[in-house]
Coordinates of C-alpha atoms in Angstrom, one line a residue:
X1 CA 0.0 0.0 0.0
X2 CA 3.0 2.3 0.3
X3 CA 2.9 2.5 -3.5
X4 CA -0.3 4.5 -3.2
X5 CA 1.3 7.0 -0.8
X6 CA 4.3 7.3 -3.2
X7 CA 1.9 8.0 -6.2
X8 CA 0.1 10.7 -4.2
X9 CA 3.4 12.3 -3.0
X10 CA 4.7 12.3 -6.6
X11 CA 1.5 14.1 -7.8
X12 CA 2.0 16.7 -5.0
X13 CA 5.6 17.2 -5.9
X14 CA 4.6 17.7 -9.5
X15 CA 2.0 20.2 -8.5
X16 CA 4.4 22.0 -6.3
X17 CA 6.8 22.4 -9.2
X18 CA 4.3 25.0 -10.5
X19 CA 3.9 23.7 -14.0
X20 CA 0.1 23.5 -13.8
X21 CA -0.1 27.3 -13.1
X22 CA 0.1 28.5 -16.7
X23 CA -2.9 28.7 -18.9
X24 CA -0.9 27.2 -21.8
X25 CA 0.0 24.0 -19.8
X26 CA -3.6 23.5 -18.7
X27 CA -4.9 23.9 -22.3
X28 CA -2.2 21.5 -23.5
X29 CA -3.4 18.8 -21.0
X30 CA -7.1 19.4 -22.0
X31 CA -6.1 19.0 -25.6
X32 CA -4.4 15.8 -24.8
X33 CA -7.6 14.6 -23.1
X34 CA -9.6 15.6 -26.1
X35 CA -7.2 13.7 -28.4
X36 CA -7.5 10.6 -26.1
X37 CA -11.3 10.6 -26.3
X38 CA -11.3 10.9 -30.1
X39 CA -8.5 8.5 -30.9
X40 CA -9.6 5.8 -28.4
X41 CA -13.3 6.0 -29.0
X42 CA -13.5 2.4 -30.1
X43 CA -11.6 1.2 -27.1
X44 CA -13.9 3.2 -24.8
X45 CA -17.0 1.8 -26.5
X46 CA -15.5 -1.7 -26.2
X47 CA -15.0 -1.4 -22.5
X48 CA -18.6 -0.1 -22.1
X49 CA -19.9 -3.1 -24.1
X50 CA -17.9 -5.5 -21.9
X51 CA -19.0 -3.9 -18.6
X52 CA -22.6 -2.8 -19.4
X53 CA -23.6 -4.4 -22.7
X54 CA -23.7 -0.9 -24.4
X55 CA -23.6 -0.9 -28.2
X56 CA -21.3 1.6 -30.0
X57 CA -24.1 4.2 -30.6
X58 CA -25.2 4.2 -27.0
X59 CA -21.6 4.4 -25.7
X60 CA -21.1 7.5 -27.9
X61 CA -24.5 9.2 -27.1
X62 CA -24.6 8.4 -23.4
X63 CA -20.9 8.9 -22.4
X64 CA -18.4 9.9 -25.1
X65 CA -20.2 12.9 -26.5
X66 CA -20.7 14.4 -23.1
X67 CA -17.1 14.1 -22.2
X68 CA -16.0 15.5 -25.5
X69 CA -18.3 18.5 -25.3
X70 CA -17.2 19.2 -21.7
X71 CA -13.5 19.3 -22.6
X72 CA -14.1 21.3 -25.8
X73 CA -16.2 23.8 -23.8
X74 CA -13.4 24.1 -21.2
X75 CA -10.7 24.7 -23.8
X76 CA -12.8 27.4 -25.4
X77 CA -13.8 29.2 -22.2
X78 CA -10.7 28.7 -19.9
X79 CA -9.0 31.9 -21.1
X80 CA -12.0 33.8 -19.7
X81 CA -12.4 31.7 -16.5
X82 CA -8.8 32.3 -15.3
X83 CA -9.1 36.1 -15.5
X84 CA -9.3 38.0 -12.2
X85 CA -12.9 39.1 -11.4
X86 CA -13.2 42.8 -10.3
X87 CA -15.7 43.3 -7.5
X88 CA -17.8 46.1 -6.0
X89 CA -16.0 48.5 -3.8
X90 CA -17.0 50.2 -0.5
X91 CA -16.7 54.0 0.1
X92 CA -13.4 53.4 1.8
X93 CA -11.8 51.3 -1.0
X94 CA -12.6 53.4 -4.1
X95 CA -9.0 54.0 -4.8
X96 CA -8.0 50.3 -4.3
X97 CA -8.0 47.3 -6.6
X98 CA -10.5 44.7 -5.4
X99 CA -10.8 41.4 -7.3
X100 CA -11.2 37.6 -6.9
X101 CA -8.3 35.5 -8.1
X102 CA -9.0 31.8 -8.9
X103 CA -6.1 29.6 -7.8
X104 CA -5.7 25.8 -7.9
X105 CA -6.4 23.9 -4.7
X106 CA -3.6 21.4 -5.1
X107 CA -4.0 17.6 -5.4
X108 CA -7.6 16.5 -6.1
X109 CA -9.0 13.0 -5.8
X110 CA -11.7 11.9 -8.2
X111 CA -13.5 8.6 -7.3
X112 CA -15.5 7.4 -10.3
X113 CA -18.5 5.2 -10.4
X114 CA -19.5 2.2 -12.5
X115 CA -22.8 3.1 -14.2
X116 CA -21.3 5.7 -16.5
X117 CA -17.7 4.8 -15.8
X118 CA -16.1 7.0 -18.5
X119 CA -18.0 10.3 -18.4
X120 CA -18.5 10.4 -14.7
X121 CA -14.8 10.1 -14.2
X122 CA -13.6 12.3 -17.1
X123 CA -16.1 15.2 -16.8
X124 CA -15.0 16.2 -13.3
X125 CA -11.4 15.6 -14.3
X126 CA -11.8 18.3 -17.0
X127 CA -12.7 20.9 -14.3
X128 CA -9.9 19.8 -12.0
X129 CA -7.3 20.1 -14.8
X130 CA -8.7 23.4 -16.0
X131 CA -8.4 24.8 -12.5
X132 CA -4.7 23.8 -12.4
X133 CA -4.8 20.9 -10.0
X134 CA -3.0 17.6 -10.0
X135 CA -5.6 14.9 -10.1
X136 CA -5.5 11.3 -8.7
X137 CA -8.1 9.2 -10.5
X138 CA -9.7 6.2 -8.8
X139 CA -12.1 4.4 -11.3
X140 CA -14.7 2.1 -10.0
X141 CA -13.5 -1.5 -9.8
X142 CA -17.0 -2.8 -10.5
X143 CA -16.7 -1.6 -14.2
X144 CA -13.4 -3.5 -14.4
X145 CA -12.8 -3.2 -18.2
X146 CA -13.2 0.6 -18.1
X147 CA -11.0 0.9 -15.0
X148 CA -8.2 -1.1 -16.8
X149 CA -8.6 1.0 -19.9
X150 CA -8.4 4.3 -18.1
X151 CA -5.2 3.2 -16.3
X152 CA -3.7 2.3 -19.7
X153 CA -4.7 5.3 -21.8
X154 CA -4.6 8.3 -19.5
X155 CA -0.8 8.1 -19.0
X156 CA -0.4 7.9 -22.8
X157 CA -2.0 11.4 -23.3
X158 CA -1.5 13.3 -20.1
X159 CA 1.3 14.1 -17.7
X160 CA 2.0 10.9 -15.9
X161 CA 3.0 12.4 -12.5
X162 CA 0.2 14.9 -12.3
X163 CA -2.7 12.7 -13.3
X164 CA -2.1 9.1 -12.1
X165 CA -4.7 6.4 -12.1
X166 CA -5.0 4.0 -9.2
X167 CA -7.0 0.8 -9.6
X168 CA -8.2 -1.6 -6.9
X169 CA -11.1 -2.4 -4.7
X170 CA -12.3 -1.4 -1.2
X171 CA -8.9 -1.9 0.5
X172 CA -7.1 0.3 -2.1
X173 CA -9.7 3.0 -1.8
X174 CA -9.5 2.9 2.0
X175 CA -5.7 3.4 1.8
X176 CA -6.2 6.2 -0.7
X177 CA -8.6 8.0 1.6
X178 CA -6.0 8.0 4.3
X179 CA -3.9 10.3 2.2
X180 CA -4.2 14.1 2.4
X181 CA -5.9 15.7 -0.6
X182 CA -6.9 19.3 -1.2
X183 CA -10.3 18.3 -2.7
X184 CA -12.3 15.0 -3.2
X185 CA -15.1 14.5 -5.7
X186 CA -16.9 11.2 -5.2
X187 CA -19.8 9.7 -7.3
X188 CA -21.7 6.8 -5.9
X189 CA -24.0 5.7 -3.0
X190 CA -25.0 7.7 0.0
X191 CA -23.5 5.1 2.3
X192 CA -20.0 5.2 0.8
X193 CA -20.4 9.0 0.5
X194 CA -20.5 9.2 4.3
X195 CA -17.3 7.1 4.5
X196 CA -15.6 9.5 2.1
X197 CA -16.7 12.5 4.0
X198 CA -15.6 11.0 7.3
X199 CA -12.1 10.3 5.8
X200 CA -12.0 13.8 4.3
X201 CA -12.9 15.4 7.6
X202 CA -9.6 14.2 9.2
X203 CA -7.7 16.5 6.9
X204 CA -10.4 19.2 6.7
X205 CA -10.6 18.3 3.0
X206 CA -13.6 19.8 1.1
X207 CA -15.8 17.4 -0.9
X208 CA -18.3 17.2 -3.6
X209 CA -20.5 14.2 -3.2
X210 CA -22.6 13.2 -6.2
X211 CA -24.9 10.7 -4.7
X212 CA -28.4 9.7 -5.7
X213 CA -31.8 8.9 -4.2
X214 CA -35.3 8.3 -5.5
X215 CA -35.9 10.9 -8.2
X216 CA -39.7 11.4 -8.5
X217 CA -41.6 11.9 -11.7
X218 CA -45.0 13.6 -11.4
X219 CA -47.4 13.2 -14.4
X220 CA -50.2 15.7 -14.5
X221 CA -53.6 14.6 -15.9
X222 CA -53.6 17.4 -18.5
X223 CA -50.4 16.5 -20.4
X224 CA -49.8 14.6 -23.7
X225 CA -49.3 11.1 -22.2
X226 CA -47.9 9.7 -25.4
X227 CA -45.0 12.1 -25.4
X228 CA -44.6 12.1 -21.7
X229 CA -44.4 8.3 -21.5
X230 CA -42.0 8.1 -24.4
X231 CA -39.6 10.5 -22.7
X232 CA -40.0 8.8 -19.3
X233 CA -39.4 5.4 -20.8
X234 CA -36.2 6.6 -22.5
X235 CA -34.8 8.0 -19.3
X236 CA -35.9 5.1 -17.1
X237 CA -34.7 2.2 -19.2
X238 CA -31.5 3.5 -20.7
X239 CA -28.5 1.7 -19.3
X240 CA -31.0 -0.8 -17.9
X241 CA -32.1 1.8 -15.3
X242 CA -28.6 2.3 -13.9
X243 CA -28.6 6.0 -14.1
X244 CA -28.4 8.2 -10.9
X245 CA -30.9 10.8 -12.3
X246 CA -33.3 8.2 -13.9
X247 CA -36.9 8.8 -12.9
X248 CA -37.2 6.4 -10.0
X249 CA -41.0 6.3 -9.7
X250 CA -44.1 7.9 -11.1
X251 CA -46.7 9.9 -9.2
X252 CA -50.0 10.2 -10.9
X253 CA -53.8 10.4 -10.5
X254 CA -55.4 6.9 -10.3
X255 CA -57.5 7.8 -13.3
X256 CA -54.5 7.8 -15.7
X257 CA -52.5 5.0 -14.2
X258 CA -53.6 2.4 -16.7
X259 CA -53.0 4.7 -19.6
X260 CA -49.5 5.4 -18.4
X261 CA -48.8 1.6 -18.2
X262 CA -50.0 1.1 -21.8
X263 CA -48.1 4.0 -23.2
X264 CA -44.9 3.0 -21.4
X265 CA -45.3 -0.5 -22.8
X266 CA -45.8 0.9 -26.2
X267 CA -42.6 3.0 -26.0
X268 CA -40.6 0.0 -24.7
X269 CA -41.7 -2.0 -27.8
X270 CA -40.9 1.0 -30.1
X271 CA -37.4 1.3 -28.5
X272 CA -36.4 -2.4 -28.0
X273 CA -38.8 -4.5 -30.1
X274 CA -41.0 -7.4 -29.0
X275 CA -38.1 -9.3 -27.5
X276 CA -36.2 -6.8 -25.4
X277 CA -33.6 -9.3 -24.5
X278 CA -32.4 -9.5 -28.1
X279 CA -32.2 -5.7 -28.5
X280 CA -28.7 -4.3 -29.1
X281 CA -29.9 -1.1 -27.4
X282 CA -30.9 -2.6 -24.1
X283 CA -28.2 -2.9 -21.3
X284 CA -27.5 -5.4 -18.6
X285 CA -27.1 -5.1 -14.8
X286 CA -23.4 -4.6 -14.0
X287 CA -23.0 -7.5 -11.6
X288 CA -24.7 -10.6 -10.1
X289 CA -25.0 -8.9 -6.7
X290 CA -26.8 -5.9 -8.2
X291 CA -29.0 -8.3 -10.3
X292 CA -30.1 -10.1 -7.2
X293 CA -30.8 -6.9 -5.3
X294 CA -33.0 -5.4 -8.1
X295 CA -34.9 -8.6 -8.7
X296 CA -35.7 -8.8 -5.0
X297 CA -37.5 -5.4 -5.3
X298 CA -40.1 -7.0 -7.6
X299 CA -41.1 -9.6 -5.1
X300 CA -44.6 -9.2 -3.7
X301 CA -45.5 -6.4 -6.1
X302 CA -48.3 -6.1 -8.7
X303 CA -46.4 -6.5 -12.0
X304 CA -48.2 -4.9 -14.9
X305 CA -45.4 -5.5 -17.3
X306 CA -42.1 -7.4 -17.4
X307 CA -40.9 -8.7 -14.0
X308 CA -38.6 -11.4 -15.5
X309 CA -34.9 -11.8 -15.5
X310 CA -32.0 -14.0 -16.5
X311 CA -29.3 -14.5 -13.9
X312 CA -26.8 -15.9 -16.4
X313 CA -26.8 -12.8 -18.6
X314 CA -27.8 -10.3 -15.8
X315 CA -30.8 -9.3 -17.9
X316 CA -33.8 -7.8 -16.2
X317 CA -36.8 -7.0 -18.4
X318 CA -38.3 -3.4 -18.4
X319 CA -40.8 -3.7 -15.5
X320 CA -43.8 -1.6 -14.5
X321 CA -45.4 -2.0 -11.1
X322 CA -48.9 -0.6 -10.3
X323 CA -50.7 0.5 -7.1
X324 CA -47.4 0.4 -5.3
X325 CA -47.6 0.7 -1.5
X326 CA -45.3 3.6 -0.4
X327 CA -44.1 1.5 2.5
X328 CA -42.9 -1.4 0.3
X329 CA -39.2 -2.1 -0.1
X330 CA -39.1 -0.8 -3.7
X331 CA -40.0 2.6 -2.4
X332 CA -37.4 2.6 0.4
X333 CA -34.2 2.6 -1.7
X334 CA -32.9 3.9 -5.0
X335 CA -33.9 1.3 -7.5
X336 CA -31.0 1.6 -9.9
X337 CA -32.5 -0.9 -12.3
X338 CA -35.3 -1.1 -14.9
X339 CA -38.2 -1.1 -12.5
X340 CA -40.8 1.6 -12.7
X341 CA -43.2 1.7 -9.7
X342 CA -46.4 3.8 -10.1
X343 CA -47.8 5.4 -6.9
X344 CA -51.2 7.0 -7.1
X345 CA -51.9 10.4 -5.6
X346 CA -55.1 12.4 -5.9
X347 CA -53.7 15.9 -6.4
X348 CA -50.7 18.0 -7.0
X349 CA -50.6 19.0 -3.4
X350 CA -50.6 15.3 -2.3
X351 CA -47.7 14.7 -4.8
X352 CA -45.7 17.6 -3.3
X353 CA -46.4 16.3 0.3
X354 CA -45.3 12.8 -0.8
X355 CA -42.0 14.1 -2.2
X356 CA -41.3 16.4 0.8
X357 CA -41.8 13.6 3.3
X358 CA -38.8 11.8 1.8
X359 CA -35.1 12.5 1.4
X360 CA -34.2 15.2 -1.1
X361 CA -33.6 13.6 -4.5
X362 CA -30.9 14.2 -7.0
X363 CA -33.4 15.1 -9.7
X364 CA -37.2 15.8 -9.9
X365 CA -39.4 15.6 -13.0
X366 CA -42.8 17.1 -13.7
X367 CA -44.9 16.7 -16.8
X368 CA -47.7 19.2 -17.3
X369 CA -49.0 21.6 -19.9
X370 CA -49.9 24.0 -17.1
X371 CA -47.0 26.3 -16.3
X372 CA -48.5 27.0 -12.8
X373 CA -48.2 23.3 -12.0
X374 CA -44.6 23.3 -13.0
X375 CA -43.7 26.5 -11.1
X376 CA -45.6 25.2 -8.0
X377 CA -43.7 21.9 -8.0
X378 CA -40.4 23.7 -8.3
X379 CA -41.3 26.3 -5.6
X380 CA -42.5 23.9 -3.0
X381 CA -40.1 21.0 -3.3
X382 CA -36.3 20.6 -3.1
X383 CA -34.0 18.5 -5.4
X384 CA -30.5 18.7 -6.9
X385 CA -32.0 19.6 -10.3
X386 CA -35.3 19.8 -12.1
X387 CA -36.4 19.0 -15.7
X388 CA -40.0 19.8 -16.7
X389 CA -41.6 17.8 -19.6
X390 CA -38.5 15.7 -20.1
X391 CA -36.0 13.8 -18.0
X392 CA -32.2 13.9 -17.4
X393 CA -31.6 16.6 -20.0
X394 CA -30.6 19.3 -17.5
X395 CA -27.3 17.5 -17.1
X396 CA -26.3 18.3 -20.7
X397 CA -26.4 22.1 -20.2
X398 CA -22.9 23.5 -19.4
X399 CA -24.3 26.6 -17.6
X400 CA -26.4 24.5 -15.2
X401 CA -24.7 23.1 -12.1
X402 CA -25.0 19.3 -11.6
X403 CA -25.2 18.2 -8.0
X404 CA -27.4 17.0 -5.2
X405 CA -28.8 18.5 -2.0
X406 CA -29.2 16.9 1.4
X407 CA -29.0 13.1 1.1
X408 CA -28.5 13.3 -2.6
X409 CA -25.1 15.0 -2.2
X410 CA -23.4 18.4 -1.9
X411 CA -21.4 20.6 -4.3
X412 CA -21.8 20.7 -8.0
X413 CA -19.8 20.7 -11.3
X414 CA -20.1 21.0 -15.1
X415 CA -18.9 23.8 -17.2
X416 CA -17.6 26.8 -15.3
X417 CA -19.1 25.3 -12.1
X418 CA -16.4 22.6 -12.4
X419 CA -13.7 25.2 -12.6
X420 CA -15.0 27.0 -9.6
X421 CA -15.4 23.7 -7.6
X422 CA -11.7 22.9 -8.0
X423 CA -10.5 26.5 -7.5
X424 CA -10.0 28.6 -4.4
X425 CA -11.6 32.0 -5.1
X426 CA -9.1 34.2 -3.3
X427 CA -10.1 37.7 -2.1
X428 CA -7.5 40.2 -3.2
X429 CA -7.2 43.9 -2.3
X430 CA -4.2 46.0 -3.6
X431 CA -3.7 49.4 -2.1
X432 CA -1.2 52.2 -2.9
X433 CA 1.4 53.2 -0.3
X434 CA 0.6 56.8 -1.2
X435 CA -2.4 58.9 0.0
X436 CA -2.0 58.2 3.8
X437 CA -4.2 61.1 4.9
X438 CA -7.6 59.4 4.4
X439 CA -6.4 56.5 6.6
X440 CA -5.2 58.5 9.6
X441 CA -8.6 58.3 11.3
X442 CA -8.2 54.5 11.9
X443 CA -4.9 54.8 13.9
X444 CA -4.6 55.1 17.8
X445 CA -4.9 57.0 20.0
X446 CA -8.6 57.1 19.9
X447 CA -9.7 59.4 22.8
X448 CA -9.4 62.6 20.9
X449 CA -11.3 61.2 18.0
X450 CA -14.1 59.9 20.2
X451 CA -14.5 63.4 21.7
X452 CA -14.8 64.9 18.2
X453 CA -17.3 62.1 17.2

């Protein structure tokens, strides 16, 4: 395990050399990352196919394109981001220079996750490099093929000392977390997030925790159910439901529950054909342990569609559950699989109450043609992010921060938010040594001044 300590120390020594400070160096490294994504696209797609049964198109659309857009956006905008930001002045500082200077924090640790093992590792890495940090990358061992690929290709395109990749399981991650970092960004479960935060606290290391939770999806009676269900089905069943911002469950009026079931079924058949198992577009559960957990959530439920699985291939059919009891196990944990429970509520107010009685989710979705319904849902609930009349898409907008709140996480990144997350925004005031007269009133002795006051 001493090797881990040596790698972190080497990264810190490389950072302390000062070579990440220049804009030119940062852009060179980001260009290397862009070249890696473009030149190794087939290798990346191959690892995603091996780990998650993704075809080449889905690998590109769901991971590669987001990473490429993130790095290209950072290359374009970084010359603006690094500029000092002038600030408002007080009456006493009109003659001074007041500004915020963004400086790198030092050595950052990025702990990736297995469900989108490329983009959820590379996207935060873009921000950390842009901000001028050294970055230790720890891919998830669950997506083994991607972890091995990242360890192979990142050193071929980026500075080996500044951006090392450390592979391994729980024991290696535990050792890694004993090291002192200047920032940690972790993507994964709430339980492990607490472990990461506890380890970070020993060094007073700030963290961004990208966790999860049960992201609700409220469907209003007045909306176009065909379009709504097509969009919901797309977001729910992509990557076999293993998406941290997937709609976890539907809230709707009992009068439209059966329509929603039929229209979700119709969309599933449009997307994946009559035999979903044969579809090249439908994924697989990442491991046998996760397969057993997800299948266990179906037990005792009223299955309106699907409900079957194949342990040998880790395939679970797109599944719809109706009249779900809010107290059942499937409503107690993030599903992270292709199961869509439908819970009936009789009003918008009841839906809002239902959401607010639970932990704050990473995302919230509302489908309605009534703008007042959408605004009320946003105003009276809390979540990491919101998309109205679609799902997941808020993640694709560079100017919107991606992050959780409460149990779904803390901190955020994407676009300039990533640069700011991995920077210290340093308050700077520069004053002349001339013009001393205006300052004389602040110096002792004070008695004579008090008399005059």
